[in-house]
Amino acid sequence: GSATSGGGPTASGEPGSAASSGLESSVYAVIAIAITLLALALEVPRIPESSAAAELPSALLGLWPNLFSFVLSFWIIGSYWLAHHRLFHHIRAYDRKMLLINLLFLMWIVLMPFSSALIGEYESQQLPVILYAVHNILASLSLTWLWRHASKDDRLVETNLDPRLVRFANFRAVLIPSVFLLSIGISFISVDVAWFSWLLVGLLTGPILQRYV
């Protein structure tokens, strides 16, 4: 179904019903496209065949910033997808405002290949690092806003929400923006360290968050 013209929730059903599953599937399609677009920034080095044996190793080594940004962004987008999936498992309906917030979240996801390519191309510059960090802060806050909007309305989420899910959403809402905000500060000291600080996202939202929340 789709949101009613008055902005009220769609016909509700059990979690995973057509109302929420259709929206969730469209989100996954957009995320899959964004992940695929990340790979477009990876270009095979063009070296004459006569000198490939000597020059190819160094050319491939020169691609490491692009490869790093690809792998990093792949897993960051993947973490957004996993979080979105976990939250939507408990959403049974949606309203017009939720659709708009979801579109805002998708806008940041679709823009991720650009930010990723930017840090891969200008790996030693501070501005791309700041833009990438701000980008992810906005994406994370959009997903948090989506969940806060849905969870405050009993018509949109299942009753008796699991307390672990609530803690997961609350901790994640703080952790990811904090890591990227910290990286902005670090970038004034070292751009390289700021890059590698983003690896904390996988550590904190993966094993640590899953174990202790």
Coordinates of C-alpha atoms in Angstrom, one line a residue, residues 17-168:
S17 CA 3.3 -7.4 6.0
A18 CA 2.9 -5.9 2.5
A19 CA 2.7 -2.4 4.0
S20 CA 6.2 -2.5 5.4
S21 CA 7.8 -5.2 3.2
G22 CA 7.1 -3.2 0.0
L23 CA 8.8 -0.1 1.3
E24 CA 11.7 -2.2 2.7
S25 CA 12.3 -3.9 -0.6
S26 CA 12.5 -0.6 -2.5
V27 CA 15.0 0.6 0.1
Y28 CA 17.2 -2.5 -0.5
A29 CA 17.1 -1.9 -4.2
V30 CA 18.4 1.6 -3.9
I31 CA 21.1 0.5 -1.4
A32 CA 22.1 -2.3 -3.8
I33 CA 22.5 0.3 -6.6
A34 CA 24.6 2.6 -4.4
I35 CA 26.9 -0.2 -3.4
T36 CA 27.3 -1.2 -7.1
L37 CA 28.1 2.4 -8.0
L38 CA 31.0 2.4 -5.5
A39 CA 32.9 0.1 -7.8
L40 CA 32.8 2.6 -10.7
A41 CA 35.5 4.6 -9.0
L42 CA 37.9 1.7 -9.4
E43 CA 39.6 1.9 -12.8
V44 CA 42.1 -0.6 -14.1
P45 CA 45.5 1.0 -14.7
R46 CA 46.2 1.7 -18.4
I47 CA 49.8 0.7 -19.0
P48 CA 51.4 -0.4 -22.3
E49 CA 51.7 -4.1 -22.4
S50 CA 55.4 -3.8 -23.1
S51 CA 56.0 -2.2 -19.7
A52 CA 53.2 -3.8 -17.7
A53 CA 55.5 -6.2 -15.9
A54 CA 57.6 -3.4 -14.5
E55 CA 54.9 -0.7 -13.9
L56 CA 51.7 -2.6 -13.0
P57 CA 52.7 -3.4 -9.4
S58 CA 53.3 0.3 -8.6
A59 CA 50.2 1.3 -10.5
L60 CA 48.1 -1.1 -8.4
L61 CA 49.7 0.1 -5.2
G62 CA 48.7 3.6 -6.2
L63 CA 45.1 2.5 -6.2
W64 CA 45.1 1.8 -2.5
P65 CA 43.2 5.0 -1.5
N66 CA 40.4 4.1 -4.0
L67 CA 40.4 0.5 -2.8
F68 CA 40.3 1.6 0.8
S69 CA 37.5 4.0 0.2
F70 CA 35.5 1.4 -1.7
V71 CA 35.9 -1.3 1.1
L72 CA 35.2 1.3 3.8
S73 CA 32.1 2.7 2.1
F74 CA 30.8 -0.8 1.1
W75 CA 30.8 -1.9 4.8
I76 CA 29.4 1.4 6.0
I77 CA 26.5 1.3 3.6
G78 CA 26.1 -2.4 4.6
S79 CA 25.9 -1.4 8.2
Y80 CA 23.1 1.1 7.3
W81 CA 21.3 -1.7 5.5
L82 CA 21.6 -4.1 8.4
A83 CA 20.3 -1.5 10.8
H84 CA 17.5 -0.5 8.5
H85 CA 16.5 -4.2 8.2
R86 CA 16.6 -4.8 12.0
L87 CA 14.4 -1.7 12.6
F88 CA 11.9 -2.4 9.8
H89 CA 11.4 -6.0 11.1
H90 CA 9.3 -4.2 13.9
I91 CA 7.5 -1.7 11.6
R92 CA 4.1 -2.8 10.5
A93 CA 2.9 0.4 8.7
Y94 CA 4.0 3.8 7.5
D95 CA 2.7 7.3 7.1
R96 CA 3.5 10.2 4.7
K97 CA 6.1 11.7 7.1
M98 CA 7.9 8.4 7.4
L99 CA 8.1 8.1 3.7
L100 CA 9.6 11.5 3.4
I101 CA 12.2 10.7 6.1
N102 CA 13.0 7.4 4.4
L103 CA 13.6 9.4 1.1
L104 CA 15.9 11.7 3.0
F105 CA 17.9 8.7 4.3
L106 CA 18.1 7.2 0.8
M107 CA 19.3 10.5 -0.6
W108 CA 22.4 10.3 1.6
I109 CA 22.9 6.7 0.7
V110 CA 22.7 7.4 -3.1
L111 CA 25.2 10.2 -2.6
M112 CA 27.7 7.9 -0.8
P113 CA 29.6 6.8 -4.0
F114 CA 30.4 10.5 -4.7
S115 CA 31.8 11.1 -1.2
S116 CA 33.7 7.8 -1.4
A117 CA 35.2 8.7 -4.8
L118 CA 36.2 12.1 -3.4
I119 CA 38.2 10.7 -0.5
G120 CA 39.8 8.1 -2.8
E121 CA 40.9 10.7 -5.3
Y122 CA 42.1 13.3 -2.8
E123 CA 43.2 11.1 0.0
S124 CA 45.7 13.6 1.5
Q125 CA 43.2 16.5 1.6
Q126 CA 41.3 17.5 4.7
L127 CA 38.1 18.8 3.0
P128 CA 37.0 15.5 1.5
V129 CA 37.5 13.9 4.9
I130 CA 35.3 16.5 6.5
L131 CA 32.6 16.1 3.8
Y132 CA 32.6 12.3 4.1
A133 CA 32.3 12.5 7.8
V134 CA 29.4 15.1 7.7
H135 CA 27.8 13.0 5.0
N136 CA 27.7 10.0 7.3
I137 CA 26.6 12.0 10.3
L138 CA 23.6 13.2 8.2
A139 CA 22.8 9.6 7.0
S140 CA 23.0 8.2 10.5
L141 CA 20.8 11.0 11.9
S142 CA 18.2 10.4 9.1
L143 CA 18.0 6.7 10.0
T144 CA 17.7 7.6 13.7
W145 CA 14.9 10.2 12.9
L146 CA 13.1 7.5 10.9
W147 CA 13.1 5.1 13.8
R148 CA 12.2 7.8 16.4
H149 CA 9.2 8.8 14.3
A150 CA 8.0 5.2 13.8
S151 CA 8.5 4.1 17.4
K152 CA 6.7 7.0 19.0
D153 CA 3.5 5.9 17.2
D154 CA 1.9 2.6 18.3
R155 CA 0.1 2.4 14.9
L156 CA 3.4 2.1 13.0
V157 CA 5.4 -0.4 15.1
E158 CA 4.5 -3.6 16.8
T159 CA 3.4 -3.5 20.4
N160 CA 5.8 -4.5 23.2
L161 CA 9.0 -3.7 21.5
D162 CA 12.0 -5.7 22.6
P163 CA 14.1 -3.6 25.0
R164 CA 17.3 -4.8 23.3
L165 CA 16.1 -3.3 20.0
V166 CA 15.4 0.1 21.7
R167 CA 18.9 0.0 23.3
F168 CA 20.4 -0.9 20.0

